[in-house]
Every structure is written in C-alpha cells, then in structure tokens.
GROMACS .gro file of C-alpha atoms in nm:
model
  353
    1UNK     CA    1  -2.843   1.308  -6.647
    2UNK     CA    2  -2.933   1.247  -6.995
    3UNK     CA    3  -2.859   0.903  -7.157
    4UNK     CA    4  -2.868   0.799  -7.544
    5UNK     CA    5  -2.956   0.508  -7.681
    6UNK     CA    6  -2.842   0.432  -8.010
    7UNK     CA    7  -2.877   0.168  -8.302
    8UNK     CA    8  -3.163   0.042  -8.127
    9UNK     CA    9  -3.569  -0.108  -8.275
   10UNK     CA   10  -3.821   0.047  -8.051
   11UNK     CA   11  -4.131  -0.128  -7.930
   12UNK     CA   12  -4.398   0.175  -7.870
   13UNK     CA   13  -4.655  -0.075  -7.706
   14UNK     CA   14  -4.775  -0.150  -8.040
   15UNK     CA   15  -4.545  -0.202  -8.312
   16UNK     CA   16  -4.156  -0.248  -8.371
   17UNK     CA   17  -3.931   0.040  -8.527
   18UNK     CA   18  -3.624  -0.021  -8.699
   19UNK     CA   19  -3.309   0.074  -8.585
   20UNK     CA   20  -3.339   0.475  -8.423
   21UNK     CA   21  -3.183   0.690  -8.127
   22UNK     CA   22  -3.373   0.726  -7.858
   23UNK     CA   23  -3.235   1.022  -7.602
   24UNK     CA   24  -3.397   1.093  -7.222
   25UNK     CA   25  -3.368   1.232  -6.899
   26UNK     CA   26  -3.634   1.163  -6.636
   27UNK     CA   27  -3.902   1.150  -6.991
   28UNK     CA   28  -3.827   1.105  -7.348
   29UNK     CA   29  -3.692   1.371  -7.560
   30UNK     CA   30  -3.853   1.477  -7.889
   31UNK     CA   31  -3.499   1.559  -8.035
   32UNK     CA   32  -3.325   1.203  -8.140
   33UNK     CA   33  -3.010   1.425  -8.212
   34UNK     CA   34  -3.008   1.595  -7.909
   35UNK     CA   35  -2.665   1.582  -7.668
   36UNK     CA   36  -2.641   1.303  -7.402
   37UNK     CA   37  -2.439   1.238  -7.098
   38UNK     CA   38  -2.438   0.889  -7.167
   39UNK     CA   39  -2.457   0.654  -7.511
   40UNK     CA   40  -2.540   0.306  -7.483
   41UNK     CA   41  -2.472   0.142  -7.812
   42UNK     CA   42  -2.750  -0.164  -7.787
   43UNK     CA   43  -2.651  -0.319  -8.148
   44UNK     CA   44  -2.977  -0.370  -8.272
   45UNK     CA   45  -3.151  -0.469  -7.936
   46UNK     CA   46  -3.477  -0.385  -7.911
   47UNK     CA   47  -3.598  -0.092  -7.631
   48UNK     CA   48  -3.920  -0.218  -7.449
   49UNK     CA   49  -4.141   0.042  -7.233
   50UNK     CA   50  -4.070  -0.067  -6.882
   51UNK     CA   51  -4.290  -0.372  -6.807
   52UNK     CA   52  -4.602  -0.376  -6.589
   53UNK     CA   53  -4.710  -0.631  -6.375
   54UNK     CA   54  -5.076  -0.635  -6.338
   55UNK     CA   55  -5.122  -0.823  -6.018
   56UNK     CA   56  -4.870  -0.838  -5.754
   57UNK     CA   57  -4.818  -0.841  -5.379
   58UNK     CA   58  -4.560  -0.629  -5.167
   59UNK     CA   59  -4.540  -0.820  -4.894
   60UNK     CA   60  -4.170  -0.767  -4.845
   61UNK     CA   61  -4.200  -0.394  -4.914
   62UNK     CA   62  -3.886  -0.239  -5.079
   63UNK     CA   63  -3.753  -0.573  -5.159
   64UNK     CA   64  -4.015  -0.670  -5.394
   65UNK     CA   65  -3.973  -0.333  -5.548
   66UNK     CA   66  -3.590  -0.385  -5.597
   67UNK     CA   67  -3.641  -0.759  -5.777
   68UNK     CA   68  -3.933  -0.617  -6.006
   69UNK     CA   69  -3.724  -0.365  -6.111
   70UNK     CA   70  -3.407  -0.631  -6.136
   71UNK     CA   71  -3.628  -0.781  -6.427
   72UNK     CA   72  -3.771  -0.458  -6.595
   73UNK     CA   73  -4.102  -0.423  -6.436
   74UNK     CA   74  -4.087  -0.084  -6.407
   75UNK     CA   75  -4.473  -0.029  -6.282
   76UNK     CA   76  -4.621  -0.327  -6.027
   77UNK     CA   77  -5.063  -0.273  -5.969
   78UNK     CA   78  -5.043  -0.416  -5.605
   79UNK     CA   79  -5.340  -0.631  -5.563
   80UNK     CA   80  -5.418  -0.635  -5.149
   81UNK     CA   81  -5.158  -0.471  -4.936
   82UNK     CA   82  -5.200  -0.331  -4.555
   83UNK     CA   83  -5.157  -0.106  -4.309
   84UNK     CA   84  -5.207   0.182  -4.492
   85UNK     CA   85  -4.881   0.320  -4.373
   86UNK     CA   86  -4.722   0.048  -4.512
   87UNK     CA   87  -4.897   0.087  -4.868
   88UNK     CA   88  -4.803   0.438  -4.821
   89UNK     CA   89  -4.406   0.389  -4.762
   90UNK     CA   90  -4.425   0.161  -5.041
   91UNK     CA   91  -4.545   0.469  -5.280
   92UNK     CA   92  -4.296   0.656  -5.191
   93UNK     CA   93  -3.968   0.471  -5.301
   94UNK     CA   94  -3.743   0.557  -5.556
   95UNK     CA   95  -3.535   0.422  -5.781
   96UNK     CA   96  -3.747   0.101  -5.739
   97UNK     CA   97  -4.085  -0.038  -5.958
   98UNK     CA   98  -4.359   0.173  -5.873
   99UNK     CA   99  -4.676   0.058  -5.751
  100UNK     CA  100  -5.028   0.163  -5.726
  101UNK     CA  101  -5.272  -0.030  -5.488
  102UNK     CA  102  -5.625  -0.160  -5.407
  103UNK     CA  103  -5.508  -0.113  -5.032
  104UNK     CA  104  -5.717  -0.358  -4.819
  105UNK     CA  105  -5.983  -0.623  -5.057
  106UNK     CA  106  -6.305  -0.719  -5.012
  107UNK     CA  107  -6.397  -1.095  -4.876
  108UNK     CA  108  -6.686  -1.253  -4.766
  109UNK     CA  109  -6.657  -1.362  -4.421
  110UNK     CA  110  -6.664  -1.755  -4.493
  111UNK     CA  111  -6.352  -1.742  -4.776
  112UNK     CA  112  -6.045  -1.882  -4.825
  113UNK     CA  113  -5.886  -1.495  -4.781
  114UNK     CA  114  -6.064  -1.414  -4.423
  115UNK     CA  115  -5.841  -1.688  -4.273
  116UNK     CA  116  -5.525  -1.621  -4.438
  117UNK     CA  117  -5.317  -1.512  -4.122
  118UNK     CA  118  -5.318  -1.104  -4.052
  119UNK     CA  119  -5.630  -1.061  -4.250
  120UNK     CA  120  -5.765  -0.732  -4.153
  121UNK     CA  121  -6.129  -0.741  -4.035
  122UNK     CA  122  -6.256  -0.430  -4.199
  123UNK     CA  123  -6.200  -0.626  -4.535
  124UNK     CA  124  -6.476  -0.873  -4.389
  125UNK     CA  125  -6.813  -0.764  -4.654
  126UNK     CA  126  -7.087  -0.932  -4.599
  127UNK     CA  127  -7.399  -0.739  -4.680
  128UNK     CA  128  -7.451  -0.415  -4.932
  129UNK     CA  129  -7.435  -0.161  -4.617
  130UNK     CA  130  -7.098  -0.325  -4.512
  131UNK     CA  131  -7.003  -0.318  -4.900
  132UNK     CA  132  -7.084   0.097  -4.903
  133UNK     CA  133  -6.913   0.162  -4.606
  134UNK     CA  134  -6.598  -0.074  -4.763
  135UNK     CA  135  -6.624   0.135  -5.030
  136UNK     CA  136  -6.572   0.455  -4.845
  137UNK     CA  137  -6.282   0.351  -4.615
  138UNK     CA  138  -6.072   0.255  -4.938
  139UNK     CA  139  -6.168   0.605  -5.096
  140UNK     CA  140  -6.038   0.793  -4.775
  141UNK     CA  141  -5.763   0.594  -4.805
  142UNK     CA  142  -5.649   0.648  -5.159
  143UNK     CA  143  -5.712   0.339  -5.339
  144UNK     CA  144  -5.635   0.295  -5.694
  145UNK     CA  145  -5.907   0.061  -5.769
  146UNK     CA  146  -6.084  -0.183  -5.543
  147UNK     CA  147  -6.078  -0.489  -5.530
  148UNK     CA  148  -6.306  -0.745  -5.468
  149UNK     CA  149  -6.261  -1.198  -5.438
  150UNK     CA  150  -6.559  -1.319  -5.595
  151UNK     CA  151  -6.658  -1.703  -5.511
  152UNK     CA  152  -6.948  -1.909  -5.606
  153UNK     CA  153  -7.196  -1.783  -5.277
  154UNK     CA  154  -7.233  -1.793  -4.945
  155UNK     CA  155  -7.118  -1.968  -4.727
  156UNK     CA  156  -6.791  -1.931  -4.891
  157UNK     CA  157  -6.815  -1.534  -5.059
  158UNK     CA  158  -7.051  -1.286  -5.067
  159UNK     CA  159  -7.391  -1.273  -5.185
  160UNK     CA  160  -7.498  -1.138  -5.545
  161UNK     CA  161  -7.623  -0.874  -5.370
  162UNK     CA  162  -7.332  -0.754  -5.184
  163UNK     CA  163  -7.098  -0.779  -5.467
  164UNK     CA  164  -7.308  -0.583  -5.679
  165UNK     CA  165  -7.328  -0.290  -5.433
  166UNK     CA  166  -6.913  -0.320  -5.398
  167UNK     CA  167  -6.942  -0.231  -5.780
  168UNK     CA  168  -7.158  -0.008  -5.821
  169UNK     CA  169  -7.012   0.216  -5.494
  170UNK     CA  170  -6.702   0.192  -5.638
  171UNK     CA  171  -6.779   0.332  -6.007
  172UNK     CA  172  -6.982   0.566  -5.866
  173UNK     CA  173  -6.655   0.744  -5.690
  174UNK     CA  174  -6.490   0.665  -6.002
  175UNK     CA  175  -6.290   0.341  -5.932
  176UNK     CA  176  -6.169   0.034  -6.149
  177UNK     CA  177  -6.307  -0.309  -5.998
  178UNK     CA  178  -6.134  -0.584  -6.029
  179UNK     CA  179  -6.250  -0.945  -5.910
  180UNK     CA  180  -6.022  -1.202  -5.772
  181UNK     CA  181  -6.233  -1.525  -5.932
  182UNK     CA  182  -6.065  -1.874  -5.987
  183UNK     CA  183  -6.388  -2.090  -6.053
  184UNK     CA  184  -6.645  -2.091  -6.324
  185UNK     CA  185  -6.889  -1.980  -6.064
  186UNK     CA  186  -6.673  -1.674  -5.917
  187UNK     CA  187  -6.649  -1.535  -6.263
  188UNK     CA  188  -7.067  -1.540  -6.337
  189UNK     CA  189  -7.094  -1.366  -6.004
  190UNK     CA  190  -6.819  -1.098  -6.089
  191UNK     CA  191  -6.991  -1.031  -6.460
  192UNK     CA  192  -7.332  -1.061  -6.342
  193UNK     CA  193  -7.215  -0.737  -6.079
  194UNK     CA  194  -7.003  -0.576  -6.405
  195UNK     CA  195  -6.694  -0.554  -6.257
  196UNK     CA  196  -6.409  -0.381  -6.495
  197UNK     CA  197  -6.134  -0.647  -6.455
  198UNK     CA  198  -6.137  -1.010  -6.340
  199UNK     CA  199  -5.782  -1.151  -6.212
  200UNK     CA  200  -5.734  -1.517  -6.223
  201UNK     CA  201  -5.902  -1.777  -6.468
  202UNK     CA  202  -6.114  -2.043  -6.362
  203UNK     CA  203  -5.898  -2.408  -6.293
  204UNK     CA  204  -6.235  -2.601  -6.266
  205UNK     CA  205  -6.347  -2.543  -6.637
  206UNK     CA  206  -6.304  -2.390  -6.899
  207UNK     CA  207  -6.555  -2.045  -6.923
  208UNK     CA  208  -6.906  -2.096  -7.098
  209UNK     CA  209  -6.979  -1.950  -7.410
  210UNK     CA  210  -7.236  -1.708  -7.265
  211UNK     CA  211  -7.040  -1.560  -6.989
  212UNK     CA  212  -6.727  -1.513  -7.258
  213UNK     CA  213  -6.961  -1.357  -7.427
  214UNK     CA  214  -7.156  -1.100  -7.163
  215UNK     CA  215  -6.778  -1.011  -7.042
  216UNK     CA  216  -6.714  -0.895  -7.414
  217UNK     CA  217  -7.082  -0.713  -7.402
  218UNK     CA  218  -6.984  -0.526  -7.070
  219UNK     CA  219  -6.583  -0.444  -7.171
  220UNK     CA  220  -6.443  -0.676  -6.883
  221UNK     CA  221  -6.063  -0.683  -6.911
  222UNK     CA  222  -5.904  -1.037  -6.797
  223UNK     CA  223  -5.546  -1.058  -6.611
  224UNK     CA  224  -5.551  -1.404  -6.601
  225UNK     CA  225  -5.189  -1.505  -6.397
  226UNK     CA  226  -5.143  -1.805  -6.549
  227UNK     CA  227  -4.860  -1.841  -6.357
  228UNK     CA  228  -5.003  -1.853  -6.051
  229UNK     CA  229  -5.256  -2.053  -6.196
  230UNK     CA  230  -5.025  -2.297  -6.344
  231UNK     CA  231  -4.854  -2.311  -5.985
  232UNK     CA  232  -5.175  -2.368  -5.815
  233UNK     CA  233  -5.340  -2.597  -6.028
  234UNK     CA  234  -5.180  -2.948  -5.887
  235UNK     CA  235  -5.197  -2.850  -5.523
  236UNK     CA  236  -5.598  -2.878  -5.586
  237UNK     CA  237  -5.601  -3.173  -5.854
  238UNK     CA  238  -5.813  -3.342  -5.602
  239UNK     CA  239  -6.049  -3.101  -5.668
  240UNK     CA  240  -6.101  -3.149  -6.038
  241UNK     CA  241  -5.835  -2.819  -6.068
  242UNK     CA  242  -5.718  -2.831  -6.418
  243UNK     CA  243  -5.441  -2.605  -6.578
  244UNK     CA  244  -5.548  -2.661  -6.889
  245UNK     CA  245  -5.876  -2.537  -6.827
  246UNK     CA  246  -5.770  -2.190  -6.769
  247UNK     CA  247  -5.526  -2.189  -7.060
  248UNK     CA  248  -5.767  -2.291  -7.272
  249UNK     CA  249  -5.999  -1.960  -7.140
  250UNK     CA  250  -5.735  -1.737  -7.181
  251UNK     CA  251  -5.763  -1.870  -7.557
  252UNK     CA  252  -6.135  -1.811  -7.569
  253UNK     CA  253  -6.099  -1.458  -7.401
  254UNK     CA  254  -5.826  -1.387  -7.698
  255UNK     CA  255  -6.090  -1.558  -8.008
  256UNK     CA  256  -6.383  -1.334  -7.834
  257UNK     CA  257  -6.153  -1.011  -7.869
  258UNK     CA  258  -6.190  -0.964  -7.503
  259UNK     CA  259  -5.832  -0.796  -7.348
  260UNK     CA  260  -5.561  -0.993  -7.191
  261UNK     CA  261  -5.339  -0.831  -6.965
  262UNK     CA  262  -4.992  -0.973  -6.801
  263UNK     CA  263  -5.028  -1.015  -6.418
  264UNK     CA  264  -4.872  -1.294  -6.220
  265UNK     CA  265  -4.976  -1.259  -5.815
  266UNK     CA  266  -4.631  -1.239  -5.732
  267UNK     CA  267  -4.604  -1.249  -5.348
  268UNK     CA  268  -4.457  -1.404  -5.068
  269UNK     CA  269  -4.779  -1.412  -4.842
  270UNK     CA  270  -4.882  -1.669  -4.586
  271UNK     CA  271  -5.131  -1.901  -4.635
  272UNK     CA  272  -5.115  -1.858  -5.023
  273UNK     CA  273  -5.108  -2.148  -5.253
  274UNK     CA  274  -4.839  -2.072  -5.486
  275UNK     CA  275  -4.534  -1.779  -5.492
  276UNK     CA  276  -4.424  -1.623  -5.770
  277UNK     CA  277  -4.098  -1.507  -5.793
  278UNK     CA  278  -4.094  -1.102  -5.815
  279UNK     CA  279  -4.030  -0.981  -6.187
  280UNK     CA  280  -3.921  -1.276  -6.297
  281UNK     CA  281  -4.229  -1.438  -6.348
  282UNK     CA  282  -4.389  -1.181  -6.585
  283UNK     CA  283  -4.154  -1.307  -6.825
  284UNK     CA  284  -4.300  -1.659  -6.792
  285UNK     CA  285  -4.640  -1.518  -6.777
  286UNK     CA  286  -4.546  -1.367  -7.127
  287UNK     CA  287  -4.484  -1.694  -7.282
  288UNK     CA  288  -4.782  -1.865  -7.135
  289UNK     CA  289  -4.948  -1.632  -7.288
  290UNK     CA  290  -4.819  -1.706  -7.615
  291UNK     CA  291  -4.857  -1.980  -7.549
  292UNK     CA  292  -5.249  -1.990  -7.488
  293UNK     CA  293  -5.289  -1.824  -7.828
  294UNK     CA  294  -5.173  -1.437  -7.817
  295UNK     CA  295  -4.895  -1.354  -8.067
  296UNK     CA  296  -4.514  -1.223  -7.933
  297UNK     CA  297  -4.670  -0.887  -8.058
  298UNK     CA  298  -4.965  -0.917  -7.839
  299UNK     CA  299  -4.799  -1.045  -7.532
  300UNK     CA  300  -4.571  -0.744  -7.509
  301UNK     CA  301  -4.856  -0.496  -7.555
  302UNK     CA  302  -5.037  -0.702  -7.240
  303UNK     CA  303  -4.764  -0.571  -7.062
  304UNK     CA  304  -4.704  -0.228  -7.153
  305UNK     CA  305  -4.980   0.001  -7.344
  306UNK     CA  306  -5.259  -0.209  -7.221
  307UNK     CA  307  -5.255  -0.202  -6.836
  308UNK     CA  308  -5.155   0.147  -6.861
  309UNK     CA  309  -5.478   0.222  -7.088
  310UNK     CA  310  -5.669   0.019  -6.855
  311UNK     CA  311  -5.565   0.134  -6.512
  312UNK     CA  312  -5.491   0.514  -6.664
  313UNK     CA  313  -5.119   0.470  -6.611
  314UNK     CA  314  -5.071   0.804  -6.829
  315UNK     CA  315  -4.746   0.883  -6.950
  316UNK     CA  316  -4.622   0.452  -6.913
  317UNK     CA  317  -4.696   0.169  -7.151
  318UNK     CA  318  -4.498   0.392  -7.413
  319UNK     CA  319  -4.188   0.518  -7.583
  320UNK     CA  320  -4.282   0.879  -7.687
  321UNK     CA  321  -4.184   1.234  -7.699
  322UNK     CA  322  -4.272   1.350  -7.294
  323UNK     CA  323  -4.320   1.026  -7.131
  324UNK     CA  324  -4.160   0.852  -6.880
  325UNK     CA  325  -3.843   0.721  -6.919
  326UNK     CA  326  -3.928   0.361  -6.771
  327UNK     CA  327  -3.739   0.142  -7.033
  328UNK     CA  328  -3.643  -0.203  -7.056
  329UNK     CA  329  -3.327  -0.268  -7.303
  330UNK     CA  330  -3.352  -0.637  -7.441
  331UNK     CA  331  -3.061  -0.802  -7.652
  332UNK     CA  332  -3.222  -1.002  -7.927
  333UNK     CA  333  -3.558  -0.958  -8.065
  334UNK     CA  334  -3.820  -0.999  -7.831
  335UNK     CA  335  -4.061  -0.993  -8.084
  336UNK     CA  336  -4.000  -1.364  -8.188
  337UNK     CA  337  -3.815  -1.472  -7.836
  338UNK     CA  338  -3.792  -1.396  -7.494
  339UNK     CA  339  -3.733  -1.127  -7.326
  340UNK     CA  340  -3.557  -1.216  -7.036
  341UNK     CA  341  -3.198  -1.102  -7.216
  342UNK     CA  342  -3.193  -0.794  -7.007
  343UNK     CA  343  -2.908  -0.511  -7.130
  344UNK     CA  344  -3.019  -0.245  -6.949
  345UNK     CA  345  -3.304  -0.111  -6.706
  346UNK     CA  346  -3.432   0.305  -6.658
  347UNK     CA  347  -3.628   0.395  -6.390
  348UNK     CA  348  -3.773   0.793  -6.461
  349UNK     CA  349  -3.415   0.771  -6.703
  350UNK     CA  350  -3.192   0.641  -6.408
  351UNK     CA  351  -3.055   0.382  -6.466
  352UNK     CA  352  -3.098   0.075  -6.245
  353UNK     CA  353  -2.945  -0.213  -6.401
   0.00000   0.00000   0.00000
C-alpha cells in the first residue's frame, strides 16, 4: 500500500521544509507526484522521521514494542535484555518499534546490577580475561554494541584494567561501547578506557572541566536520560544525588560541542530505581533537553539523524528518497512546541496509529 501525505513541513533530521507531498510504501518515494492508495491531508503539520529511543529496556517484550510505537518511537537501542531467545523474538516483530540490543551487559561482581534479581552470571566481569571472553559470548550472540556499567572501582565495579580490555575487545570486533555511568567517578573510568557512548549523567556533580573536555578529544557521544535521572535523583538525596547536577552537564556537554542523544531507560525491571513509561517519556526527555540548553531544532535531531549516525541505523533518522518509511505525523509545529500531538504513526509505511 502506498500512502500520501500532503500539505505537510518536513523535518529531514536537520532542518524544516515548508509545506510538500511526501508519498511511500515500505521507503520513501523520489516522485512527490506519484499515485497513492491513501492521502492524508495533515494541514500544515509537520512529518518527523520516526523517533529513536536511545536507551530502553524490553522487559515486557512485545508490549513495550506496541507503546513505543503508540508514541512514534519507531526504532528503540535496547540497553541489557536476556535470554538470547528472548532478545531474538523481540527482533523479529512487526508492525511494532524495532530494536537493536547490547544482549547481556557487563558488571563488576560487587555492583548495584549483579544483585538486581535474574541477573545472569556470565555478565559478572571481573578481570581483563573474563572481559575477553565477555566480549566473545556477546559477538556469537549478535550484539549490536556492548555494553558496559562503569562505577567508581572495586569493590563496587570493575577495575581500570578490566574496563579497558571490555573496550578495546569490543572495537577490535568492530562494536560501539557504551558505559552505563551515573557518578563523576564512573564517567573518568569510562573516558579514561575510551568508550564510544556514555548513558546516564552523573547526579553527584556536575562533570569537571577536564573530563568534558578529554570526552570531546576522544568523540564520546552522551545519552544522558534525564528522565530517568530526574526520576532517580530524590530516591538518593541522602546521598548528595542532585538533579540539577546532571542538567547542568548535559549543558556543559552541549557548550563543549560534544553530542547529545535522546534516551530515557524506559523499563519495567525489578530492582530498578525509577520506570519510565515506554514512548512516552522520550517526549519529556525532549523537553528536558531543551530545557538543559539544546534548541527545539537540536532536540529533534537527538532523536532522529543522530542515534542513527551514531549506532549506523542506515536508512532511519531521515525523510529521503529510498529510506524507510518510519514517520511520525505531528499537528502543530514541533519546532517551537511539543511533539506529543500525534496525527499519525508509519511503521516500514504501515500505518500504526
């Protein structure tokens, strides 16, 4: 089936059109004139590339998949998912947000993450040997990327040592590395090991200077889920947990030029500190990003062409000639609003909402 979309502003991941046809099967056609099945009149709404979300959790399988797409997340990077059977069906569904996966993450074997309920062991790193071997069981199994939860040192995470052999295994099959870190001393650890991506933002101050600045040097990419974050913070005020402190990082990352993509840890997992509605939350995450400094312009691009230049999503993250027809139709202009007035949803050009 092919569907037309006229009168419509197209956001490309970049930049806002004015008003244009768009036309599409399964991708985009070249020919704006061309014959459709189906015209949508979207009176001046604006068409979005489906959304990505760039750190989520499937814990309810199809489920989650149905609510992301409910919202226009079109594409969910699924941050620590297991058996591999389950990661597997999870691929497979259509009709649904699709997902790629780290599979199974690496902890150190006195963290938070080893006693969350169900843990697997083989995730349990806790020397460079282990970390090599790690390595190799997420490459047999596919992985997308691995990932890694950095903390300050042992006893709590894993050793300088250990994390830096994680990386370097990784890159040298080819794989992104991203770094769960939440304190100022999780994040030195994951840049002193150059990992590609850190998820999170620290909520016990706000990143030095120096490290901002090496993680700029070294191209590290930050999804910081300020959501979560925000969610988590007052749960560990005790601490000395701050939101503020990781809003105000986020703002540093965006002065130092270093890339901020949208991600917001939505799961329904035991044993973690905060849930995040599926879908949903990405659009908050969007405006606390705004709000920590990127512009409307920015935000949308965090969640479109710059997770899918990051994670090489090719053919997503963009309205063009021969891509994918994920596609997110927003009433309004989402440019200088919100975007959670949802007219219409395409998954591959079928239409799911």
């Amino acid at each position: 089936m092919t569907t037309a979309i006229e009168n419509v502003r197209v956001f490309d991941g970049s930049a806002m059109s004015e008003p244009r046809r768009v036309v599409f099967g399964e991708s985009v056609f070249a020919d704006d004139a061309a014959v459709a099945d189906a015209v949508v009149d979207a009176a001046g709404g604006v068409l979005l590339p489906g959304l990505i979300d760039a750190h989520v959790h499937t814990v309810r399988g199809r489920a989650d998949l149905e609510d992301l797409a409910r919202w226009g997340v079109t594409t969910g990077l699924d941050m620590g998912a297991w058996p591999l059977a389950f990661v597997d069906d999870m691929r497979r569904q259509k009709g649904v947000a699709q997902i790629l996966s780290a599979t199974i993450p690496a902890v150190g074997s006195g963290g938070h993450h080893a006693r969350m309920p169900g843990f697997p062991a083989e995730g349990i790193v806790n020397n460079p040997d282990e970390a090599r071997a790690f390595v190799g069981r997420r490459v047999a199994d596919g992985a997308d990327y691995v990932k890694i939860v950095t903390e300050a040192a042992p006893p709590e995470g894993m050793d300088q040592a250990t994390v830096n052999a994680l990386v370097q295994a990784a890159h040298e099959h080819g794989l992104l590395v991203v770094a769960h870190s939440v304190t100022t001393g999780a994040f030195r650890v994951a840049v002193e090991s150059g990992v590609d991506v850190s998820m999170h933002a620290p909520l016990d101050a706000v990143l030095d200077d120096d490290t901002i600045a090496r993680m700029r040097e070294i191209g590290m990419v930050s999804v910081p889920t300020l959501t979560m974050m925000e969610g988590t913070a007052n749960l560990f005020a005790a601490a000395g947990f701050r939101y503020e402190y990781a809003r105000d990082t986020v703002t540093a990352f965006h002065d130092a030029g270093i890339r901020v993509l949208a991600g917001t840890d939505a799961n329904s997992a035991a044993g973690a500190p905060f849930a995040p509605n599926h879908g949903e939350s990405l659009h908050h995450e969007l405006d606390l990003l705004v709000a920590a400094g990127l512009t409307r312009i920015e935000a949308l691009a965090s969640a479109t062409s710059s997770p899918a230049q990051v994670f090489g999503l090719g053919g997503r993250g963009a309205i063009a000639a021969g891509l994918r027809a994920d596609l997110l139709l927003v009433d309004g202009d989402p440019a200088s609003g919100g975007t959670r007035n949802i007219a219409g949803v395409w998954i591959a050009g079928d239409r799911v909402r």
